Coordinates of C-alpha atoms in Angstrom, one line a residue:
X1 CA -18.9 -50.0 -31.6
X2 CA -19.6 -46.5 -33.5
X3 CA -21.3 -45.1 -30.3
X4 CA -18.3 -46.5 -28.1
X5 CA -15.7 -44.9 -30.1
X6 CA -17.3 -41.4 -30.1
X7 CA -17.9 -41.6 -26.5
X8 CA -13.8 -42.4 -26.0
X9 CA -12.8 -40.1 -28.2
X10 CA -14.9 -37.3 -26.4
X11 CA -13.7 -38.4 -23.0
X12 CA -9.9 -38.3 -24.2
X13 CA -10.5 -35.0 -25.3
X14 CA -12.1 -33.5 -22.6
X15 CA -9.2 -35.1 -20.8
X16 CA -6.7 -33.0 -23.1
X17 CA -8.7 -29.8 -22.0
X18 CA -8.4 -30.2 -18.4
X19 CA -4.6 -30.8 -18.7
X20 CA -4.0 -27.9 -20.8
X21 CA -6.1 -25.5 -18.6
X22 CA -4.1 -27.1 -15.5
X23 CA -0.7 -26.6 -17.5
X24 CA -1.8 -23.4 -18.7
X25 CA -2.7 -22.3 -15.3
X26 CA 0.4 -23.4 -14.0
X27 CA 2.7 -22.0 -16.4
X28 CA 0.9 -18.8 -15.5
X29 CA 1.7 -18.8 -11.8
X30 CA 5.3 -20.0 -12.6
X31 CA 5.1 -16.7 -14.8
X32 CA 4.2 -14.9 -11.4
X33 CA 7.8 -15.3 -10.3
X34 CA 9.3 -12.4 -11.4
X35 CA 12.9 -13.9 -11.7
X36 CA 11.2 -16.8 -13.5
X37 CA 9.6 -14.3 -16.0
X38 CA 12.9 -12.0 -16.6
X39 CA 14.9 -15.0 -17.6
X40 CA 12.1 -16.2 -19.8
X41 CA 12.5 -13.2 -21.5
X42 CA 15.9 -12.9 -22.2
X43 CA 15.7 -16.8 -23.5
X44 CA 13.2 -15.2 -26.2
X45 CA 14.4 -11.3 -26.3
X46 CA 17.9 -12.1 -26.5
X47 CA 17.9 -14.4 -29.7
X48 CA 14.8 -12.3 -31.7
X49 CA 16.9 -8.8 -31.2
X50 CA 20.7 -10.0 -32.2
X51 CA 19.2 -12.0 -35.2
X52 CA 17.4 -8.8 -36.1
X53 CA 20.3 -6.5 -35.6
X54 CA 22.3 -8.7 -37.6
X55 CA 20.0 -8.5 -40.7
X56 CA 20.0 -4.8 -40.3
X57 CA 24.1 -5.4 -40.9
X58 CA 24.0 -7.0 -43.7
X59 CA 21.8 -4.5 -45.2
X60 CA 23.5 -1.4 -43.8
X61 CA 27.3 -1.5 -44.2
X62 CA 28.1 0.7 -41.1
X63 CA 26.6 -2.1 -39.0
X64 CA 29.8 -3.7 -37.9
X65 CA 29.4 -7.1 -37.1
X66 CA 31.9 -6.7 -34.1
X67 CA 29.5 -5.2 -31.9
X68 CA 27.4 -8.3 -31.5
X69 CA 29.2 -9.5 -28.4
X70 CA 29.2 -6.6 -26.2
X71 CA 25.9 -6.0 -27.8
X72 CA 24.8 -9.5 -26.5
X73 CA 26.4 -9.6 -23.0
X74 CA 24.5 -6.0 -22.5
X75 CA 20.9 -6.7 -23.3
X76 CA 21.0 -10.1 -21.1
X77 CA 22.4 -7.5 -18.6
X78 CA 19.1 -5.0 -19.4
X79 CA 16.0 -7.8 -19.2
X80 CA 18.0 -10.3 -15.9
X81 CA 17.9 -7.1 -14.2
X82 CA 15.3 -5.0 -15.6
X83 CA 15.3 -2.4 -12.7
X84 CA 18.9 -2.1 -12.0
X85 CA 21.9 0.2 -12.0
X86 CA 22.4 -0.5 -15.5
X87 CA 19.2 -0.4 -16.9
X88 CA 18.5 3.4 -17.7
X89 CA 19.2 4.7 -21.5
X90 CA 22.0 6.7 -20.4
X91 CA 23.9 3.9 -18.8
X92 CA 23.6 1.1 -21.7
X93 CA 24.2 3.7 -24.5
X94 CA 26.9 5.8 -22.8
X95 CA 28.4 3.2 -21.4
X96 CA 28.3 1.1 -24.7
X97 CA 29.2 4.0 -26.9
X98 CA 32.1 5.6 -24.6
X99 CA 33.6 1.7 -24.6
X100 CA 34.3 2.2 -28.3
X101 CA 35.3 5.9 -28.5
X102 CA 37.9 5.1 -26.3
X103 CA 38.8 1.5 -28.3
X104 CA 38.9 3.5 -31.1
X105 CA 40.9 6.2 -29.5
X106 CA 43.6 4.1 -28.3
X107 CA 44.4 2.5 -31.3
X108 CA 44.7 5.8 -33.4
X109 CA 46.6 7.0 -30.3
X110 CA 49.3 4.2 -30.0
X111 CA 50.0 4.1 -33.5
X112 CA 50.3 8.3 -33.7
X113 CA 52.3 8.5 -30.2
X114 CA 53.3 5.2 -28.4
X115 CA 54.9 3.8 -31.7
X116 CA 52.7 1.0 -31.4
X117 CA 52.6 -0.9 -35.5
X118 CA 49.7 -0.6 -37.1
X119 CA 47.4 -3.1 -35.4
X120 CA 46.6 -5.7 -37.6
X121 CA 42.8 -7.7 -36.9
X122 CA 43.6 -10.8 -33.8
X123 CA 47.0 -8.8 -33.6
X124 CA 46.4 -6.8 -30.2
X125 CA 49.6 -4.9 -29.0
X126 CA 49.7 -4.3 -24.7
X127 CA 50.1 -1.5 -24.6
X128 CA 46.7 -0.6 -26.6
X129 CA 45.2 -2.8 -24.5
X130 CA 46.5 -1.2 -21.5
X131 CA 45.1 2.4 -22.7
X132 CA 42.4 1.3 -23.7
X133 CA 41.1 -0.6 -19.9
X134 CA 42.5 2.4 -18.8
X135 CA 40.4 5.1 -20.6
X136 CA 37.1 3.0 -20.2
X137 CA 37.5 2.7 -16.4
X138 CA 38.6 6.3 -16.5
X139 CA 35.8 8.0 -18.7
X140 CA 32.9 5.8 -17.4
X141 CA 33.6 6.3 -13.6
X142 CA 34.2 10.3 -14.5
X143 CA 30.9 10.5 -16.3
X144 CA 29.0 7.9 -14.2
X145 CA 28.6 5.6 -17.0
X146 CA 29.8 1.9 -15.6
X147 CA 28.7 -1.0 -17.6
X148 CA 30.3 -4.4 -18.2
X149 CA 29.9 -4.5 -20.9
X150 CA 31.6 -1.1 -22.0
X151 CA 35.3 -2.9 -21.7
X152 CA 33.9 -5.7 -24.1
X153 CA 33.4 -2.8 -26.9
X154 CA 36.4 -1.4 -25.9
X155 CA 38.7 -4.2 -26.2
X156 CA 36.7 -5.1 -29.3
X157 CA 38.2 -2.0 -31.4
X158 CA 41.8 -3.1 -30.0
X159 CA 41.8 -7.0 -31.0
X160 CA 40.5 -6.3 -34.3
X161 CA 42.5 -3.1 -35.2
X162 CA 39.8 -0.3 -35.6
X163 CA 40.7 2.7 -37.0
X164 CA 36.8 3.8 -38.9
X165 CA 34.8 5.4 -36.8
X166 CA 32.2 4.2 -38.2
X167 CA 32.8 1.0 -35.3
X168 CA 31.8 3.6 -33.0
X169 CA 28.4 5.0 -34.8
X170 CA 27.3 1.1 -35.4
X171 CA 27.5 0.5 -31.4
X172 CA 25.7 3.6 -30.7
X173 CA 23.0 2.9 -33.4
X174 CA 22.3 -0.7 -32.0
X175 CA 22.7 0.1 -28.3
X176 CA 19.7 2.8 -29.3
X177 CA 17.5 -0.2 -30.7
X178 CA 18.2 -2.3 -28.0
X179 CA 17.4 0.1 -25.6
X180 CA 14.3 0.9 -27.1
X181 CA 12.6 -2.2 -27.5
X182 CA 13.5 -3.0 -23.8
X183 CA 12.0 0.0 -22.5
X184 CA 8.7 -0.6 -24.3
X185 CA 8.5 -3.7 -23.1
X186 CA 9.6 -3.0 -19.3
X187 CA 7.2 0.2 -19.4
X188 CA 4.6 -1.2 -21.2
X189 CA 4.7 -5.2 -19.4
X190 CA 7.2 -5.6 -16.8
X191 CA 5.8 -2.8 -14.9
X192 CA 2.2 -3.8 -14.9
X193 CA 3.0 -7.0 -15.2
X194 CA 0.5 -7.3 -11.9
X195 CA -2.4 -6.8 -14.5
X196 CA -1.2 -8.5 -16.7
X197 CA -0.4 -12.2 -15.1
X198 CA -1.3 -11.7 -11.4
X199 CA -4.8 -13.8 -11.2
X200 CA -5.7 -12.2 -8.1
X201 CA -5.6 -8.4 -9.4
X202 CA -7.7 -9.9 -12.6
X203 CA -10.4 -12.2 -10.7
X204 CA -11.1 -12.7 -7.2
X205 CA -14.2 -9.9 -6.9
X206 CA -16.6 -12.3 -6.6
X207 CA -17.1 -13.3 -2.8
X208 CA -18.7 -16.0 -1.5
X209 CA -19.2 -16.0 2.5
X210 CA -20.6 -19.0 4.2
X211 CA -22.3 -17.4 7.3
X212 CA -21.4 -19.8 10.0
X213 CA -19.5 -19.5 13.1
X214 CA -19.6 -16.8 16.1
X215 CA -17.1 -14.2 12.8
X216 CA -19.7 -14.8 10.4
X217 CA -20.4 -10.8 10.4
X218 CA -16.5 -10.1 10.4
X219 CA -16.0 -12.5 7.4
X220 CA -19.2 -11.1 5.9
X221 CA -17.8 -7.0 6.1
X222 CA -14.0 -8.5 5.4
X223 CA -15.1 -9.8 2.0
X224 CA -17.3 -6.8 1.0
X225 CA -14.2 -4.6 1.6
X226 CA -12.2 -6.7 -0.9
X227 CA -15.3 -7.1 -3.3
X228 CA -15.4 -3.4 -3.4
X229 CA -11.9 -2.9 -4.6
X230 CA -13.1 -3.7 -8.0
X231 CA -16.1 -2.4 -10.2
X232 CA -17.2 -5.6 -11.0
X233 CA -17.0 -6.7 -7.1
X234 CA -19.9 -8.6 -5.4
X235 CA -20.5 -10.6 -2.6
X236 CA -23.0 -13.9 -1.9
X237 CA -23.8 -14.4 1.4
X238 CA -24.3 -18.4 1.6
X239 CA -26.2 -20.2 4.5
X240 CA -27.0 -23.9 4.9
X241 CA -30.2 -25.5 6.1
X242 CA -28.7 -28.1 8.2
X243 CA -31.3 -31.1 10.4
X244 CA -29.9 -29.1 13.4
X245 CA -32.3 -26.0 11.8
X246 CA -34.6 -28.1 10.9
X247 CA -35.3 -29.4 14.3
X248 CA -35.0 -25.7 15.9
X249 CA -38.1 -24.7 13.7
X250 CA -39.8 -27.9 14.2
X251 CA -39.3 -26.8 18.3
X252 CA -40.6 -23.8 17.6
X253 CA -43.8 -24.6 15.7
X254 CA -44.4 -27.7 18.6
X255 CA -45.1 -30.7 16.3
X256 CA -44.4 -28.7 13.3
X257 CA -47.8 -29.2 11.7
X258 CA -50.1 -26.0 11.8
X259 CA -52.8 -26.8 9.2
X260 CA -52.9 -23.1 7.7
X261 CA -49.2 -22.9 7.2
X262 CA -50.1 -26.5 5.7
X263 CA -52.7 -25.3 3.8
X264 CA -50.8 -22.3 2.3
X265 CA -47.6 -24.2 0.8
X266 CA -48.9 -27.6 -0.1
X267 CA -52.1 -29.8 0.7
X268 CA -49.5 -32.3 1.1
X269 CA -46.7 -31.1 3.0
X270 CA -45.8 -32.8 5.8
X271 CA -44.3 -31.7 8.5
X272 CA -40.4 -32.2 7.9
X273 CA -41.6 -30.1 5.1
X274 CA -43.2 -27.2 7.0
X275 CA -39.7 -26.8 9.4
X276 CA -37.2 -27.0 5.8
X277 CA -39.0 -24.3 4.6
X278 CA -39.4 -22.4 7.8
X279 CA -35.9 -22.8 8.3
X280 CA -34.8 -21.6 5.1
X281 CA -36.9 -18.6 5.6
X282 CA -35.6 -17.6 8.9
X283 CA -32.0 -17.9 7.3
X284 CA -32.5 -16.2 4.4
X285 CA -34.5 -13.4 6.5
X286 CA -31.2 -13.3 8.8
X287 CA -29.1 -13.3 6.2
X288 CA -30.9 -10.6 3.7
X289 CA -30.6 -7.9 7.4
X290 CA -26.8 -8.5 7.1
X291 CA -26.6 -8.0 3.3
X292 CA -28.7 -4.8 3.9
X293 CA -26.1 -3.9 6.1
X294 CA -23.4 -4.2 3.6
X295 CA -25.0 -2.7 1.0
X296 CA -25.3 0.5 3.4
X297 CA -21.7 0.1 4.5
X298 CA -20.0 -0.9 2.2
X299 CA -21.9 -0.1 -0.8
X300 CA -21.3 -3.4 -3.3
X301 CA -23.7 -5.8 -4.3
X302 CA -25.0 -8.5 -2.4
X303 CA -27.3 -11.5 -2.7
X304 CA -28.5 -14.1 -0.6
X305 CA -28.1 -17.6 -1.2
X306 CA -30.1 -20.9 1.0
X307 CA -28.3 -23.9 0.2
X308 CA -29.3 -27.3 1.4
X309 CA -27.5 -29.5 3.5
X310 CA -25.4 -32.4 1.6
X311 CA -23.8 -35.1 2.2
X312 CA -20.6 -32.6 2.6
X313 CA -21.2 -29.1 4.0
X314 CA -17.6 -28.1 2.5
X315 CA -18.5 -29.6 -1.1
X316 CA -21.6 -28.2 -0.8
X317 CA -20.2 -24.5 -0.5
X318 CA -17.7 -25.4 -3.7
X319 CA -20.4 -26.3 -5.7
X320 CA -22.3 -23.0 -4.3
X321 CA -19.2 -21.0 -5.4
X322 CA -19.1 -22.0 -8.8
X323 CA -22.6 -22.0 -9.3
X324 CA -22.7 -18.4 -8.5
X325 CA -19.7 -17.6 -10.4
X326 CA -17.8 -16.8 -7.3
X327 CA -14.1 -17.0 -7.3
X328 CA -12.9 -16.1 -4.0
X329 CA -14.4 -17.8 -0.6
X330 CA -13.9 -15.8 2.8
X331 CA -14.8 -18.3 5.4
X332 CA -15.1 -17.7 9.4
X333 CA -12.0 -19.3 11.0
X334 CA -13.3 -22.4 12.7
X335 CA -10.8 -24.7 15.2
X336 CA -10.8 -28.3 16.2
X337 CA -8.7 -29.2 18.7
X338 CA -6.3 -26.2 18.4
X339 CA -6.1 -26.3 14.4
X340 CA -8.4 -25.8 11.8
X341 CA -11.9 -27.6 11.0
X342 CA -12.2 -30.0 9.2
X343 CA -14.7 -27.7 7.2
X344 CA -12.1 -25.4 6.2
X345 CA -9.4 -28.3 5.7
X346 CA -11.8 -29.5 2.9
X347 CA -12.5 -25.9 1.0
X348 CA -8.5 -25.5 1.2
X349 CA -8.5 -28.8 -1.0
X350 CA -11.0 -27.0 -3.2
X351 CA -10.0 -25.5 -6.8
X352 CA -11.3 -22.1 -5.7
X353 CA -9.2 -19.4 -3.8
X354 CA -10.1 -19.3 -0.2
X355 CA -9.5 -16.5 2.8
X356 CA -10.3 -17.7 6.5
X357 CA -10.8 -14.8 8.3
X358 CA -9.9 -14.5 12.3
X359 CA -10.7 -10.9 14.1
X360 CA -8.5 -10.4 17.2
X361 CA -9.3 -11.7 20.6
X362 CA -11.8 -9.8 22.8
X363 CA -13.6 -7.7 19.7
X364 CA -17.1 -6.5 19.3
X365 CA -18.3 -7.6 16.1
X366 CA -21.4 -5.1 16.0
X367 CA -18.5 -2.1 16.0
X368 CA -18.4 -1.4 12.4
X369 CA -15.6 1.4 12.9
X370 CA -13.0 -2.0 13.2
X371 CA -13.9 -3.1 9.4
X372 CA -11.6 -0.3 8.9
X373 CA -8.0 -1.9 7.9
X374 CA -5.4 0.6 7.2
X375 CA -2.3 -1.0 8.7
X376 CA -1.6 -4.4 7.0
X377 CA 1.6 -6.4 7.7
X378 CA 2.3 -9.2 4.8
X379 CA 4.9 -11.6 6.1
X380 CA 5.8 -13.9 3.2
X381 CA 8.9 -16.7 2.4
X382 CA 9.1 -16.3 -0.9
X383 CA 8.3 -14.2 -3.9
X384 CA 5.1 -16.2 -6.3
X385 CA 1.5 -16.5 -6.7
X386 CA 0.5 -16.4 -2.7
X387 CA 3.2 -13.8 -2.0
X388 CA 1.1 -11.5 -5.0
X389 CA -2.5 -12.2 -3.8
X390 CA -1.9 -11.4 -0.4
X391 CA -0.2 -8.2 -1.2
X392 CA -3.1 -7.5 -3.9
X393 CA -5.6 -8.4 -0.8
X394 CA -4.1 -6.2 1.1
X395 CA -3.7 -3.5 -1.4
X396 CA -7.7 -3.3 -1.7
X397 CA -8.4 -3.2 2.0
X398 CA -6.1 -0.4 2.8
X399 CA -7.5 1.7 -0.5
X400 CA -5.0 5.4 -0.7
X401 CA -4.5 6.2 2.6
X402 CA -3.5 2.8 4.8
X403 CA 0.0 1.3 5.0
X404 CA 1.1 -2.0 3.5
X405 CA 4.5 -3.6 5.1
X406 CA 5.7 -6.8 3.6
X407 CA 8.5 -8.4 5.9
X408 CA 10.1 -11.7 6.0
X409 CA 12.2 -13.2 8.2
X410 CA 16.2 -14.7 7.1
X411 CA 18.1 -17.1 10.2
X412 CA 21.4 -15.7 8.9
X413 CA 22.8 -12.1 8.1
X414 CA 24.5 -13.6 4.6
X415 CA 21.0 -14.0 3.3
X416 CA 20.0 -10.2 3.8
X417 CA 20.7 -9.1 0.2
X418 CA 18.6 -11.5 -1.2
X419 CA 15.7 -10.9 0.5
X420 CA 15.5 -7.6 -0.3
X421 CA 15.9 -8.4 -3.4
X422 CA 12.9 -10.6 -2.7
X423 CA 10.8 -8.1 -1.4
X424 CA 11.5 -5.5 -4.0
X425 CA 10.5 -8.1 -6.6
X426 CA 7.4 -8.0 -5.0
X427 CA 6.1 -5.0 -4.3
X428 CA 7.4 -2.9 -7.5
X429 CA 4.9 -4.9 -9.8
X430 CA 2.6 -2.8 -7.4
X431 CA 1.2 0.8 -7.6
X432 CA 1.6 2.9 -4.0
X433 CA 3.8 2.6 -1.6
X434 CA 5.3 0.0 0.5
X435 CA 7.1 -0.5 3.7
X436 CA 9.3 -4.0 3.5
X437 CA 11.0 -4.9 6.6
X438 CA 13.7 -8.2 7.0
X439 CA 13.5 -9.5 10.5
X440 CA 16.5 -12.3 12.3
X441 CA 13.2 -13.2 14.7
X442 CA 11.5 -16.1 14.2
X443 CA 8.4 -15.2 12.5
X444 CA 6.2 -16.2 15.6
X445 CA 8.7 -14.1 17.5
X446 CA 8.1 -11.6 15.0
X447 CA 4.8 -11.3 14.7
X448 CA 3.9 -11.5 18.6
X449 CA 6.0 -8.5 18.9
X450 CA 4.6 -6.1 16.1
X451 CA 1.0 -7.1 15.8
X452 CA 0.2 -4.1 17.9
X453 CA 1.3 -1.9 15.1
X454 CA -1.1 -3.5 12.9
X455 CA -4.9 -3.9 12.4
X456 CA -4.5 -7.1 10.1
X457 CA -2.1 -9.8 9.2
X458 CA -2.2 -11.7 5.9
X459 CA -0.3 -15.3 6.2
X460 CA -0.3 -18.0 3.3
X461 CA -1.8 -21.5 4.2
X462 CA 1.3 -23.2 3.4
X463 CA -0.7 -25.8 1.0
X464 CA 1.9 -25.9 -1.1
X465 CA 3.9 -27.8 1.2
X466 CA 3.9 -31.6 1.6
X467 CA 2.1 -33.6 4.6
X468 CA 5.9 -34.5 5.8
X469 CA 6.6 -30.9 6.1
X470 CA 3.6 -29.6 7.5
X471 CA 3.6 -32.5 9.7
X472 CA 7.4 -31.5 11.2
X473 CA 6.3 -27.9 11.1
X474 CA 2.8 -27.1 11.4
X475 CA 1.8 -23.8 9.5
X476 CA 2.5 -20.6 10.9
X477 CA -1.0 -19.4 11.2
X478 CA -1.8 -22.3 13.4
X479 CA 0.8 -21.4 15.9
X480 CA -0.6 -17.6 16.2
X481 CA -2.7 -17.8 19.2
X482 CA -1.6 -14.7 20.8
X483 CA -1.6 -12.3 17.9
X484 CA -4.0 -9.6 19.4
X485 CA -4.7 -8.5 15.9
X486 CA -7.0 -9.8 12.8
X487 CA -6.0 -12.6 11.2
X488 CA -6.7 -13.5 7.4
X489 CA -5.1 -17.1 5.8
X490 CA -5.0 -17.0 2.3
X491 CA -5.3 -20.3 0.2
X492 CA -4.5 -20.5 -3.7
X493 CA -6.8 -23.0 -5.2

């Protein structure tokens, strides 16, 4: 009974592990949105900075307490839109602190001039209301200062009657400590939030190729080139000793028993024996000339790796991955009956990330001066984790001196602003420049048209997407057969 518990107790605990990492993991990727992370922040930023400003006012008395709305409405303003119009120190102090001078102003100024009473607190007079829009919209426009959240302090001083200038020194004082904290953390996170929270720009160095398929050396030379982004890059190249080798090298040796190759391995070796290891010796022979080749090339690390057929070649080349602390796999596109293989189907099921790499029709594979990609188009749908690792892949192949264009495609004009809103999410969490382009095409259309322009296309596997949906629309990448440019499908495991 003793043993029994212990051995439930360890199993529901190891199940609480696997849920948190999978929760973890996806709370991470949510994180990748950037909208998703921006409003996360102002939930948490928002609270933390008014509670602490407010205990700086009841410790200083020239900390008015008034200035907690405008103060409020323009630090949601700063972290929603961290890379707007209004987010520069200039704008949310100027604008903030020339809202209350001229609040201010406009009630010593109605009361000197207008004959306006003396305004008592919740007794606003018009006419001081009036001025005081007016001055606001007049002295931000002039000095190029416009922020909401300027008429809030403005309007502030009139409701409640200011007339101590001191109103105006406590906005500018807590503007200046909002400012700063959100500049530290938009210099110091937001803009590198990439290396922070992106998993592909943190992982993904450590390539595993199966060499199989007629773009085995393309896939090879495309994952060395992404290996080789990072210092810690390497790449395994994997084959499998299949029967269909086996019986090649039992053809070649005739009945596959030659007493001194017997006689050298094992008195007792027989002969299915003798063409395994024959087989695996050719491979890895075949596959150590191409790793030399890479090493020359390319210049990253490279092993070799024989692995034996199972009952599942896709499994076997999971289990190969992780045993060889790979977590990237850049397969050789493989099609069945105009779509993918079931091969590849089953490593896009697969906790790992995955790449299937397509060269372009009517290539020579031996030409090394094609492993050169410099001109990489990135169409995506939406900003997230896929959207960031192929922008990352592509980042790494083109190096300093190639050309990355992200584009997607909108069916109606209305829908222009937010995708370049999209787009711009995207690419500014990168360093280096970017070309973004928003297309009314059809992205088939699209593509078709431009891939001349390009020497590779990166195109998510859409496995995010239920079998309904894929079923009513098959993925893109499956219906770009005439794209005369390489192709690489990227799959988030």
């Amino acid at each position: 009974m003793r043993n029994w518990l212990r051995t439930m107790y360890e199993r529901s605990l190891a199940r609480a592990r696997r849920v948190r990492r999978r929760e973890t993991k996806e709370f991470r990727r949510w994180l990748e949105t950037s909208a998703n992370l921006r409003h996360l922040t102002a939930l948490i930023a928002l609270p933390l900075l008014i509670a602490g400003i407010t205990a700086l006012s009841d410790r200083i008395e020239e900390l008015s307490f008034l200035l907690y709305p405008p103060l409020a409405s323009g630090t949601y303003t700063l972290f929603s839109d961290p890379d707007g119009r209004y987010a520069s120190p200039r704008n949310f102090v100027g604008g903030l602190g020339t809202g209350a001078v001229c609040g201010w102003f406009s009630v010593l100024f109605s009361e000197a001039f207008l004959n306006v009473p003396e305004i008592q607190p919740l007794q606003a007079h018009p006419v001081t209301a009036a001025l005081a829009v007016f001055l606001t919209i007049a002295a931000t426009w002039a000095l190029s200062l416009e922020l909401p959240a300027a008429f809030s302090t403005s309007l502030l001083a009139v409701v409640v009657g200011v007339h101590d200038p001191y109103y105006v020194a406590s906005v500018i004082v807590s503007s200046v400590i909002v400012i700063s904290v959100f500049g530290a953390w938009r210099r110091e996170f937001y803009q590198k939030r990439s290396r922070y929270l992106y998993q592909s720009t943190n992982g993904d160095d450590h390539v595993l190729v199966p060499m199989r398929g007629q773009y085995a050396e393309g896939a090879a030379m495309f994952g060395a080139k992404l290996a080789s982004a990072h210092d810690a890059g390497k790449v395994v190249l994997v084959d499998i000793v299949d029967d269909t080798a086996i019986e090649n090298a039992k053809g070649d040796d005739g009945d596959g028993t030659d007493p001194t190759l017997v006689a050298r391995e094992n008195a007792e070796l027989d002969a299915d024996g003798v063409a395994e290891t024959q087989a695996a010796d050719e491979a890895a022979a075949r596959l150590e000339r191409q790793a030399q080749r890479i090493r020359t090339r390319v210049g990253v690390p490279c092993e070799v790796v024989i692995a034996g057929d199972g009952s599942n070649q896709s499994r076997t080349i999971l289990r190969t991955a992780r045993e060889t602390n790979c977590d990237l796999i850049v397969t050789p596109y493989e099609e069945k009956h105009g779509s993918l293989s079931p091969f590849v189907r089953k490593l896009f099921r697969g906790r790992i990330d995955a790449i299937v790499y397509r060269p372009a029709p009517d290539t020579d594979s031996a030409d090394a001066r094609r492993y050169g990609w410099k001109r990489i188009l990135v169409p995506v749908r939406r900003a997230g984790d896929t959207a960031h690792a192929m922008i990352d892949f592509a980042q790494r192949l083109v190096g300093r001196t190639g050309t990355v264009s992200v584009c997607t495609c909108i069916d109606r004009e209305s829908e222009r602003r937010r995708a370049e809103s999209t787009l711009a999410d995207l690419v500014e969490a990168f360093e280096g420049s970017f070309e973004t382009r928003i297309s009314r095409d059809h992205i088939e259309q699209f593509l078709t048209a431009n891939d001349d322009h390009y020497d590779l296309i990166f195109i998510g596997a859409s496995t995010n997407r239920s079998a309904a949906s894929r079923f009513i629309s098959p993925p893109t990448f499956e219906r770009l057969h005439e794209v005369e440019c390489d192709v690489a499908v990227v799959h988030r495991g």
